[in-house]
mmCIF file of C-alpha atoms (C1' of nucleotides) in Angstrom:
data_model
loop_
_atom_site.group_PDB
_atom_site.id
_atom_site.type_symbol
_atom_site.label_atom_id
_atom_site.label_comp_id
_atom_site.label_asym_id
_atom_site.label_seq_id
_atom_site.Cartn_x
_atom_site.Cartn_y
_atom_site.Cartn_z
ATOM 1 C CA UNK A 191 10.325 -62.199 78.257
ATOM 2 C CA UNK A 192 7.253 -60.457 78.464
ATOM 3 C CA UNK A 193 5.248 -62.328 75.648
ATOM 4 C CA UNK A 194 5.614 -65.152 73.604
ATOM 5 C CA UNK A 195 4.625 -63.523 70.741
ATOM 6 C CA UNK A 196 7.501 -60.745 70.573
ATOM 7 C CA UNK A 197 8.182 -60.936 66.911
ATOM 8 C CA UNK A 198 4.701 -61.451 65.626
ATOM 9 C CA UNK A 199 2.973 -58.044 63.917
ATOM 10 C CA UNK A 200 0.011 -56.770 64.459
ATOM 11 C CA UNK A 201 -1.062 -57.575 61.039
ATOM 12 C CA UNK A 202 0.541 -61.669 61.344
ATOM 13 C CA UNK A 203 -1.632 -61.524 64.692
ATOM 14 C CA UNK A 204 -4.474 -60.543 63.249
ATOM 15 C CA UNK A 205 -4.523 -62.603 60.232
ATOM 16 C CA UNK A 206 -3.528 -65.724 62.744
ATOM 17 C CA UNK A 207 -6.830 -64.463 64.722
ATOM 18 C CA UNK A 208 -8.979 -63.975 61.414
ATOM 19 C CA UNK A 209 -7.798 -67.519 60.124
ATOM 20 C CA UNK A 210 -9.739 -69.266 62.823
ATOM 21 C CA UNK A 211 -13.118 -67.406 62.462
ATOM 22 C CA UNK A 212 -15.903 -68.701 60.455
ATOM 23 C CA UNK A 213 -17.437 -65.569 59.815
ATOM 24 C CA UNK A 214 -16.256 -62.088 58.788
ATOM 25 C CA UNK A 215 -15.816 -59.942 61.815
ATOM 26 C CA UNK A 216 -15.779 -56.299 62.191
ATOM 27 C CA UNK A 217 -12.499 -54.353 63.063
ATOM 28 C CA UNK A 218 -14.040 -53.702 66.593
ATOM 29 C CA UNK A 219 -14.810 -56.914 66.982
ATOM 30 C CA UNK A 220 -10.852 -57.847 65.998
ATOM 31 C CA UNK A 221 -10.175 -55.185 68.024
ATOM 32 C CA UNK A 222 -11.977 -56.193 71.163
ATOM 33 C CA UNK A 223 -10.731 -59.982 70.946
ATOM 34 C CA UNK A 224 -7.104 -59.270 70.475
ATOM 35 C CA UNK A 225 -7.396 -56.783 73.637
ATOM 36 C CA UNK A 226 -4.736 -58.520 75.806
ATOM 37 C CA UNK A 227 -2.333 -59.619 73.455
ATOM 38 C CA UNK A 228 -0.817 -55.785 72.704
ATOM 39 C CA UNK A 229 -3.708 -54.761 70.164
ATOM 40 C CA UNK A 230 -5.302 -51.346 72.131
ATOM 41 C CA UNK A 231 -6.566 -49.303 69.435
ATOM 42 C CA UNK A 232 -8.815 -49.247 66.662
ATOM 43 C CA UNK A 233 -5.761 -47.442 64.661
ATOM 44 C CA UNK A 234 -3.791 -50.345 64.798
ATOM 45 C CA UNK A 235 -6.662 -53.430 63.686
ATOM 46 C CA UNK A 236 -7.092 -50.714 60.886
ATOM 47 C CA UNK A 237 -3.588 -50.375 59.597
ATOM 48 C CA UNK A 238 -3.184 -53.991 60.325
ATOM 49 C CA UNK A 239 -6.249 -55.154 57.700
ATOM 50 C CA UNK A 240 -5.020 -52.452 55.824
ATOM 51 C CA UNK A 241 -1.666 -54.116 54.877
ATOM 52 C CA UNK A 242 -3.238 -57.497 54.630
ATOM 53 C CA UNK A 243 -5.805 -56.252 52.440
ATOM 54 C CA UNK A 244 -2.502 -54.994 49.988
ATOM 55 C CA UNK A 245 -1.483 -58.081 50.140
ATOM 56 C CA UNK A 246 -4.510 -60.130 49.376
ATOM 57 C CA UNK A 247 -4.514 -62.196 52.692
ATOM 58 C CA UNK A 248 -8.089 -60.602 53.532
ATOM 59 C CA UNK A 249 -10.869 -59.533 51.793
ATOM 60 C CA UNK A 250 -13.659 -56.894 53.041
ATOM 61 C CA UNK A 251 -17.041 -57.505 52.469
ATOM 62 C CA UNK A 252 -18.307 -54.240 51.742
ATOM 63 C CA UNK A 253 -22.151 -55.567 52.740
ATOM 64 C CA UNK A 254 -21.408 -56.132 55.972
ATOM 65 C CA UNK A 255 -18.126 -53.884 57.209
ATOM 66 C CA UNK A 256 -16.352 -56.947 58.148
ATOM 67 C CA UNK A 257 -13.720 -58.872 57.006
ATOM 68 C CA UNK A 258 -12.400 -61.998 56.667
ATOM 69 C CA UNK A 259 -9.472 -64.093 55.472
ATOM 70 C CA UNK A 260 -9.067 -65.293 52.211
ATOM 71 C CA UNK A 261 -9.527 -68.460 51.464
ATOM 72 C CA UNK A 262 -9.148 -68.943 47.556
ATOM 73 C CA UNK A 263 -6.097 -69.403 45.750
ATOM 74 C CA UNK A 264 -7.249 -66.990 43.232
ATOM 75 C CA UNK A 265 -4.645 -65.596 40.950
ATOM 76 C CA UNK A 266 -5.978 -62.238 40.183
ATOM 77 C CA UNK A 267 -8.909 -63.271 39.579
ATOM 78 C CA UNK A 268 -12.438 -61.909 40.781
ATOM 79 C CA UNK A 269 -13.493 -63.046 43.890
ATOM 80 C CA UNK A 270 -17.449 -63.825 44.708
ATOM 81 C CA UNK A 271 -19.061 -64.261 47.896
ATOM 82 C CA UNK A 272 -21.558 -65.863 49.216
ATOM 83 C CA UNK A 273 -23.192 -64.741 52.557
ATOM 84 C CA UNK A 274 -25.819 -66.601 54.442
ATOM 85 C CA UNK A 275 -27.785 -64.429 56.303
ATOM 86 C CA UNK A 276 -29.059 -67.135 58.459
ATOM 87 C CA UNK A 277 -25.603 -68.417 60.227
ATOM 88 C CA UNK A 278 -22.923 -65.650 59.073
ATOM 89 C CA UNK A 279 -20.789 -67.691 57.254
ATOM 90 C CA UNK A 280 -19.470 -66.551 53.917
ATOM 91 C CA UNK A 281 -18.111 -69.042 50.954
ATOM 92 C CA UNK A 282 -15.452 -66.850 48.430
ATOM 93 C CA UNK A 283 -15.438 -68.491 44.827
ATOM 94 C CA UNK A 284 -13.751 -67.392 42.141
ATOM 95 C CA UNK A 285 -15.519 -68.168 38.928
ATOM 96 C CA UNK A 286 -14.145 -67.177 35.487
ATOM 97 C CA UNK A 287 -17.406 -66.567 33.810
ATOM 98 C CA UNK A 288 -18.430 -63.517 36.103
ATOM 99 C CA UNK A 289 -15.202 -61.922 34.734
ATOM 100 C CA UNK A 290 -16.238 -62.360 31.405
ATOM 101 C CA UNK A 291 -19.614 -60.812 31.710
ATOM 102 C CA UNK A 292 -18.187 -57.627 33.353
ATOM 103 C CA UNK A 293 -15.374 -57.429 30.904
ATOM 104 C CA UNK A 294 -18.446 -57.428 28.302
ATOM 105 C CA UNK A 295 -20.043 -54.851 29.974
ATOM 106 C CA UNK A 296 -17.367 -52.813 29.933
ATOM 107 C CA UNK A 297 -16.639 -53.228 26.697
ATOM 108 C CA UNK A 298 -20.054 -51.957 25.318
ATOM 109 C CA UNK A 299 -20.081 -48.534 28.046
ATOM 110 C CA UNK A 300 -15.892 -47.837 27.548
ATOM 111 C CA UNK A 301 -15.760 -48.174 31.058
ATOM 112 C CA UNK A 302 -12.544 -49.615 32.766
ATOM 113 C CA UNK A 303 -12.940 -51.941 35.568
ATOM 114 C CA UNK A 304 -10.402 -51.601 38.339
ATOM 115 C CA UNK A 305 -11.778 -54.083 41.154
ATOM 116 C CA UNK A 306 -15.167 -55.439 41.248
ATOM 117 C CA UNK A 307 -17.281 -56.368 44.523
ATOM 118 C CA UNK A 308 -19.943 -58.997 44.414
ATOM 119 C CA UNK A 309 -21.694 -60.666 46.787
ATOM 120 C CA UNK A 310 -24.262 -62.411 46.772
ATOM 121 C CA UNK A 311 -26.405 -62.217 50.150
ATOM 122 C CA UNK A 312 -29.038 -65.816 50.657
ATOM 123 C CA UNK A 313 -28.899 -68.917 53.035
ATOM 124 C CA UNK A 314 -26.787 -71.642 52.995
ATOM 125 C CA UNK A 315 -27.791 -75.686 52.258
ATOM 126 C CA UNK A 316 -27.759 -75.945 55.954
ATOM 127 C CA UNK A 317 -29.628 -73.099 56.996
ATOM 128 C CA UNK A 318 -32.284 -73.658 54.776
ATOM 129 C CA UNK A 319 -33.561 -76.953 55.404
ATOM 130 C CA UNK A 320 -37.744 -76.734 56.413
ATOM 131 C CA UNK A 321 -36.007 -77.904 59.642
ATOM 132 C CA UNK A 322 -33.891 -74.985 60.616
ATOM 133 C CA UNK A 323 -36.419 -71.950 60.083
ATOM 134 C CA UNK A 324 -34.045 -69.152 62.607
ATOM 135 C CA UNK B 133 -49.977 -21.392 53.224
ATOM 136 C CA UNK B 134 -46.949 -22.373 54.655
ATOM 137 C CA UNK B 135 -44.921 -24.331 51.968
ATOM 138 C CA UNK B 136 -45.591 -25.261 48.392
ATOM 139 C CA UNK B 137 -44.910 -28.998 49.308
ATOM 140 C CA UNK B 138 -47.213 -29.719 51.928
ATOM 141 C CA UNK B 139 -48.617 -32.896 50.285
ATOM 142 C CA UNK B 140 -45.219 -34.272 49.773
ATOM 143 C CA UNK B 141 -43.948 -37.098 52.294
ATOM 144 C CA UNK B 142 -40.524 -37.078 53.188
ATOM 145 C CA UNK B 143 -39.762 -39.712 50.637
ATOM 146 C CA UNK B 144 -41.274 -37.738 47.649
ATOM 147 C CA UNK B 145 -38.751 -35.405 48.811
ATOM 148 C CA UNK B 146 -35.752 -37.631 48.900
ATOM 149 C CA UNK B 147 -36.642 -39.149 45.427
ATOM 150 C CA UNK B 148 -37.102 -36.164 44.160
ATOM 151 C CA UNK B 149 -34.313 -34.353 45.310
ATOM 152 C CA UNK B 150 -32.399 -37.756 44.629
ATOM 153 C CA UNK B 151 -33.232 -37.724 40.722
ATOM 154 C CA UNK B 152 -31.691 -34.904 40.302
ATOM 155 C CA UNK B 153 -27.863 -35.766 41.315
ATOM 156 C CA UNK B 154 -25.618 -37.350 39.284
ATOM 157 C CA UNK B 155 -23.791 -39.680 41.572
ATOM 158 C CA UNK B 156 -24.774 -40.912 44.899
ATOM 159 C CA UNK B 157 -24.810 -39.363 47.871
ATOM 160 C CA UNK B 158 -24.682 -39.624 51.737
ATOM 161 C CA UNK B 159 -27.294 -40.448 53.876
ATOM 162 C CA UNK B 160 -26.056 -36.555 55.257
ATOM 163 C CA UNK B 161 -25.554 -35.198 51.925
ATOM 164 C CA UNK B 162 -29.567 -35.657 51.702
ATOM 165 C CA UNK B 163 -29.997 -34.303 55.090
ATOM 166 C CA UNK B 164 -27.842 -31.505 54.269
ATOM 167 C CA UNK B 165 -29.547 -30.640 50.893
ATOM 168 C CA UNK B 166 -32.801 -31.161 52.524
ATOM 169 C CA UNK B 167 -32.802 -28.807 55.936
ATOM 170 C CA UNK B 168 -34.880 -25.899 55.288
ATOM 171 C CA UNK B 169 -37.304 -28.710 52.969
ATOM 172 C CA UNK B 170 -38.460 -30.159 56.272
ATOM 173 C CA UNK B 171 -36.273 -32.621 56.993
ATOM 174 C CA UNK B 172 -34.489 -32.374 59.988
ATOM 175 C CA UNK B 173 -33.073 -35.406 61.095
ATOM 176 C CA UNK B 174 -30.867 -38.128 60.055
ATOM 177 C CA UNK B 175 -33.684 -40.284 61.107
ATOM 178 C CA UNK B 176 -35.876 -38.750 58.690
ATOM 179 C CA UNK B 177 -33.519 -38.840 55.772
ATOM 180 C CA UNK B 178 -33.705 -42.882 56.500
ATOM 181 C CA UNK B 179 -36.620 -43.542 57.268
ATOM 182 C CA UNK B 180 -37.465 -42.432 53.521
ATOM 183 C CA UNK B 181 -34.805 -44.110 52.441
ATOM 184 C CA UNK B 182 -35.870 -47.408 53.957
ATOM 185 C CA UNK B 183 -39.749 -47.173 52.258
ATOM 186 C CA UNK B 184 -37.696 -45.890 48.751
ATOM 187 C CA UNK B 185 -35.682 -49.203 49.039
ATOM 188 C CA UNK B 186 -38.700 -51.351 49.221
ATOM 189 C CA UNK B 187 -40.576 -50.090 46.845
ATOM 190 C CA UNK B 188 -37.559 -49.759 44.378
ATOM 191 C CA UNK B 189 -37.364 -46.401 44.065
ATOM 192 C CA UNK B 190 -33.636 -46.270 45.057
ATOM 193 C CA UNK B 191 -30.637 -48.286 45.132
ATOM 194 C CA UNK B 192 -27.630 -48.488 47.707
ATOM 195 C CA UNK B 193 -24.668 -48.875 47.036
ATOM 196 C CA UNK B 194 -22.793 -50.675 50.410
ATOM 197 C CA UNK B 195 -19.223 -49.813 48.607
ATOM 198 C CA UNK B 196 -20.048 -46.562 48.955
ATOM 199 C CA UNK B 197 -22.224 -45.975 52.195
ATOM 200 C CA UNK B 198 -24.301 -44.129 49.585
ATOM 201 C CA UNK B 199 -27.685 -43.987 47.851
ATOM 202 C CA UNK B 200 -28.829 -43.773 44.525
ATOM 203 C CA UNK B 201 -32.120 -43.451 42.137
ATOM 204 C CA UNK B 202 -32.991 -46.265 40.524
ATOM 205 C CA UNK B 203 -32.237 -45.624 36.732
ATOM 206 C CA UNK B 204 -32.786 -48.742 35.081
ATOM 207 C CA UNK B 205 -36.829 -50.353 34.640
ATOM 208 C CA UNK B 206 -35.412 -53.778 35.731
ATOM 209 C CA UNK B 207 -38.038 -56.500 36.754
ATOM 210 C CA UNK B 208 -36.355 -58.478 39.458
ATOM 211 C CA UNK B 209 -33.360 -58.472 37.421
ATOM 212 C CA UNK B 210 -30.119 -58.150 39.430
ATOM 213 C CA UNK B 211 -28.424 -54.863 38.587
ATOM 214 C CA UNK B 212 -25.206 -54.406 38.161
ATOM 215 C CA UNK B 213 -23.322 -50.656 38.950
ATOM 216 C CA UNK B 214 -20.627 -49.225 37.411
ATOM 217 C CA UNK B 215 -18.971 -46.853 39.722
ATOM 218 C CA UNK B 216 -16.161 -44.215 38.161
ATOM 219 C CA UNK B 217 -13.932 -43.940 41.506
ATOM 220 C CA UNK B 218 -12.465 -40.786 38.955
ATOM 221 C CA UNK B 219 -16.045 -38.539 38.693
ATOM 222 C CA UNK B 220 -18.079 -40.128 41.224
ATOM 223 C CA UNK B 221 -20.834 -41.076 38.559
ATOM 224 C CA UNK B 222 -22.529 -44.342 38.580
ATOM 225 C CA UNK B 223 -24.153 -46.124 35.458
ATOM 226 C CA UNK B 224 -27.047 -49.097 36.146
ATOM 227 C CA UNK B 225 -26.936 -52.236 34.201
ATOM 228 C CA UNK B 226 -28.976 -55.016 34.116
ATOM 229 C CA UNK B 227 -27.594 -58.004 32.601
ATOM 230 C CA UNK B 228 -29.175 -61.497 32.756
ATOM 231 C CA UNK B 229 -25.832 -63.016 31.914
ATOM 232 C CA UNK B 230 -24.798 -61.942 35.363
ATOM 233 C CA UNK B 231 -28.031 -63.881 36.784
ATOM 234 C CA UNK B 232 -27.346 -67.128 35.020
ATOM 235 C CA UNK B 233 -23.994 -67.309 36.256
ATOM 236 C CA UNK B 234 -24.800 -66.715 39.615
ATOM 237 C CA UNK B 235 -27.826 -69.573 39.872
ATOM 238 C CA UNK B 236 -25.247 -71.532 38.359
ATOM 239 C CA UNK B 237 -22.605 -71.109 41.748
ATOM 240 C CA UNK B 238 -25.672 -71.647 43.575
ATOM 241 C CA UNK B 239 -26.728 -74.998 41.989
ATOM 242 C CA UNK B 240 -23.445 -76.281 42.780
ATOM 243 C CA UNK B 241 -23.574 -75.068 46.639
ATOM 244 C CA UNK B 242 -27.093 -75.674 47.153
ATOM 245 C CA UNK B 243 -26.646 -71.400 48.494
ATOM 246 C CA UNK B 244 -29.920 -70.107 47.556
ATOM 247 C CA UNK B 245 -29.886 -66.842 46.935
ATOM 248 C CA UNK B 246 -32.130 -63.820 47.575
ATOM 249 C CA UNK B 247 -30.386 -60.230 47.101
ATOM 250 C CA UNK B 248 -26.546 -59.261 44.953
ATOM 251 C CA UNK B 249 -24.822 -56.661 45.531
ATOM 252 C CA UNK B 250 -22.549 -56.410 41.920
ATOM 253 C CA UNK B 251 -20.306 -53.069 42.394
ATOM 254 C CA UNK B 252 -17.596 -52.508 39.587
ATOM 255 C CA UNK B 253 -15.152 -49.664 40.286
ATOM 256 C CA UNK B 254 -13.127 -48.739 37.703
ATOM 257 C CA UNK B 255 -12.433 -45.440 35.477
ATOM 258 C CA UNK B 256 -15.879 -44.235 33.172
ATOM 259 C CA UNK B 257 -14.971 -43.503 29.597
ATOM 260 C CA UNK B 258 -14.455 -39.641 30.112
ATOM 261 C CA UNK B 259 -12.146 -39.873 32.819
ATOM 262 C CA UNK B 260 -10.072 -42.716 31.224
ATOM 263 C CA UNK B 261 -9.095 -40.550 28.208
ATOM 264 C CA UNK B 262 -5.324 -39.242 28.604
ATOM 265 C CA UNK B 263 -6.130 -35.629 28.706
ATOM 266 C CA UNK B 264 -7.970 -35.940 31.990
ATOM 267 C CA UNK B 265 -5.705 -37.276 34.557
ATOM 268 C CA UNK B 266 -7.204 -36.194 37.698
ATOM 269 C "C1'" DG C 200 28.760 -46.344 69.882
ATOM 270 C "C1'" DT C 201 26.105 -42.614 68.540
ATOM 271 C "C1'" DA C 202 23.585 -40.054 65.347
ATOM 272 C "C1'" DC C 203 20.472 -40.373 61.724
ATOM 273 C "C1'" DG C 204 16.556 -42.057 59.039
ATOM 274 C "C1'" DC C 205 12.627 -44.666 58.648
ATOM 275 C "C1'" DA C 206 8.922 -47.805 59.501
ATOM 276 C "C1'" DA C 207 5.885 -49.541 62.986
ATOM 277 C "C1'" DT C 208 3.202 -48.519 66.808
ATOM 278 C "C1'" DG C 209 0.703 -45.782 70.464
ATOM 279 C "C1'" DT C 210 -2.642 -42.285 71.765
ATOM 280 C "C1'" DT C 211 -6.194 -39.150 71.368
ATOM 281 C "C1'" DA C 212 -9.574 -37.070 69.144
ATOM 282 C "C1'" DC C 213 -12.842 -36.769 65.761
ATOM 283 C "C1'" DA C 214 -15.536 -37.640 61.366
ATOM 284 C "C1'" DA C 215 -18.909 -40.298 58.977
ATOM 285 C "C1'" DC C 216 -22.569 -43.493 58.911
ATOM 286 C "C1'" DA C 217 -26.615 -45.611 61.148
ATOM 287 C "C1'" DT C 218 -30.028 -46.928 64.785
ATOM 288 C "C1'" DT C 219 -32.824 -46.743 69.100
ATOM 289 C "C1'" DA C 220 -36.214 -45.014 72.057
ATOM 290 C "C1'" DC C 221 -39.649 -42.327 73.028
ATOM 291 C "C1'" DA C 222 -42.624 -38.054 72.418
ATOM 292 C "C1'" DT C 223 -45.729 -35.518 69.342
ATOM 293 C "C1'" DT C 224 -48.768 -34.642 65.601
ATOM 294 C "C1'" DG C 225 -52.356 -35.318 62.270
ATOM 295 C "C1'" DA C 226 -55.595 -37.847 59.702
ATOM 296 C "C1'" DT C 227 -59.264 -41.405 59.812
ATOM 297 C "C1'" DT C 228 -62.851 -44.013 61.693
ATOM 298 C "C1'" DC C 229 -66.303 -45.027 64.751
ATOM 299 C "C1'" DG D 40 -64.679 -36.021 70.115
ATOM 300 C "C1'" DA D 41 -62.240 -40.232 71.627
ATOM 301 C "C1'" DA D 42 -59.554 -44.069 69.907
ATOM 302 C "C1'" DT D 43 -56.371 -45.506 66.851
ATOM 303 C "C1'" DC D 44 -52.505 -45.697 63.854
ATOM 304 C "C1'" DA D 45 -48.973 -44.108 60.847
ATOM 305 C "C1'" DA D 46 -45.804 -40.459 60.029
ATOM 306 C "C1'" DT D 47 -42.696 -37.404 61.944
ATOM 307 C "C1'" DG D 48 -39.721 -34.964 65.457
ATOM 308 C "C1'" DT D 49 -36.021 -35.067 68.784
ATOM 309 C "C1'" DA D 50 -32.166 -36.527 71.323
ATOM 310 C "C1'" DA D 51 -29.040 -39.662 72.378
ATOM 311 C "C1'" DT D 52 -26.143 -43.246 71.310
ATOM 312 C "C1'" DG D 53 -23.931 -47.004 68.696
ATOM 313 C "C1'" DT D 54 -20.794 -48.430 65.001
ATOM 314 C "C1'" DT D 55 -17.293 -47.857 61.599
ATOM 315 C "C1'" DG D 56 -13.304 -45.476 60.003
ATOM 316 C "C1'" DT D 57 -9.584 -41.743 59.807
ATOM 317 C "C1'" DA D 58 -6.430 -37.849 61.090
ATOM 318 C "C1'" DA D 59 -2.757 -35.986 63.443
ATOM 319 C "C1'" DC D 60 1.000 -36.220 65.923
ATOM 320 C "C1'" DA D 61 4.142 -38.406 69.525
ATOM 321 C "C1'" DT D 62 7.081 -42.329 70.564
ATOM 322 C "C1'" DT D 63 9.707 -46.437 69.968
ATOM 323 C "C1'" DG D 64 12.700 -49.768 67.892
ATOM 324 C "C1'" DC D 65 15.984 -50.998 64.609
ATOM 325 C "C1'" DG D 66 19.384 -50.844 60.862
ATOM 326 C "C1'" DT D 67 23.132 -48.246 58.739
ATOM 327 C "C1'" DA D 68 26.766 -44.853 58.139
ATOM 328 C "C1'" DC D 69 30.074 -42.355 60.197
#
DNA sequence: GTACGCAATGTTACAACATTACATTGATTC
DNA sequence: GAATCAATGTAATGTTGTAACATTGCGTAC
């Protein structure tokens, strides 16, 4: 048995991996920490996000070329993200009321909205206490 | 006397050049349009684009590695893009609906937050109608 | 069981986007 | 005219993402 992980895919491995990360990694850096357990190639972290991404298990966050799991229940719903650029870490909500707005917009302009990205770049609580100037 | 544009800096250029296209383009898109203008380098074409950023002269837009003019007179307003994945165009909104809704996520997380990034793909009006299936 | 079809994966190369590091130039001030 | 400083030039490299095609593994029909 040459692995223990013999019926896992590439794209269950890599979700596994993604699930423990507190911030969004790139695909390289996916890439270079599943090195070793039969990820070689950027081709393959690619495809892999690629079919998780169908599936709504991950999200990219276009701001930074990185991606991370998600972690809302949302139903089809829009997601939002919040991205401290002190520590990395990124909070997804899903708030109704965005929606709204952009379906408003689009109602005035006769544009169609398809998917929507927003994300909202700041610090977090933590990060932006007077005591924790980075 | 060499060129007609001598007093121009290499982000007079870019805005210039940049105000004239309908959708956004490439970082190389510029460079290409730009060679025989002067600029000559990557480098060059973001440099410009850096000082046109600050001074919010031009917008980018991270879902599409690409830049555009500024269209909209906002004052510190978030804007909001509309982005036809059909003709490529992009339409500028600023909405303050957007803004409230936003501060409100933030009141609840104690995030506070200092740049959005609010990218809608969808279909624009003139490429949504049945006769144009592209 | 073997031939076929098909999806997943491997491999290599390359395209597209962006930055770094350092040299050169040109205008301004003293 | 020497010192200074910002703008620009140049080359190399880093990062992100895709294309193209070969190979493998597995289920199904014969």
């Amino acid at each position: 048995m040459p692995q223990q992980n013999v019926r896992l895919t590439h794209a269950e491995r890599v979700l596994k991996f993604l699930k423990r990360q507190e911030r969004p990694l790139s695909a390289y850096e996916i890439l270079e920490a599943l090195r070793g357990d039969g990820v070689a190639a950027a081709t393959t972290v690619y495809r892999a996000l690629a079919k998780l991404l169908e599936t709504g298990h991950v999200h990219r966050i276009e701001s930074l070329n990185a991606w991370t799991v998600c972690r809302a229940p949302h139903h089809s719903e829009i997601p939002v993200f919040e991205i401290c650029d002190g520590c990395g870490s990124v909070t997804e909500h899903v708030t109704s009321h965005l929606a709204r707005d952009i379906a408003a917009l689009s109602a005035d302009s006769g544009f169609v909205p398809d998917r929507s990205v927003i994300e909202i770049h700041g610090r977090c609580s933590d990060c932006n206490r007077p005591s924790s100037i980075t």
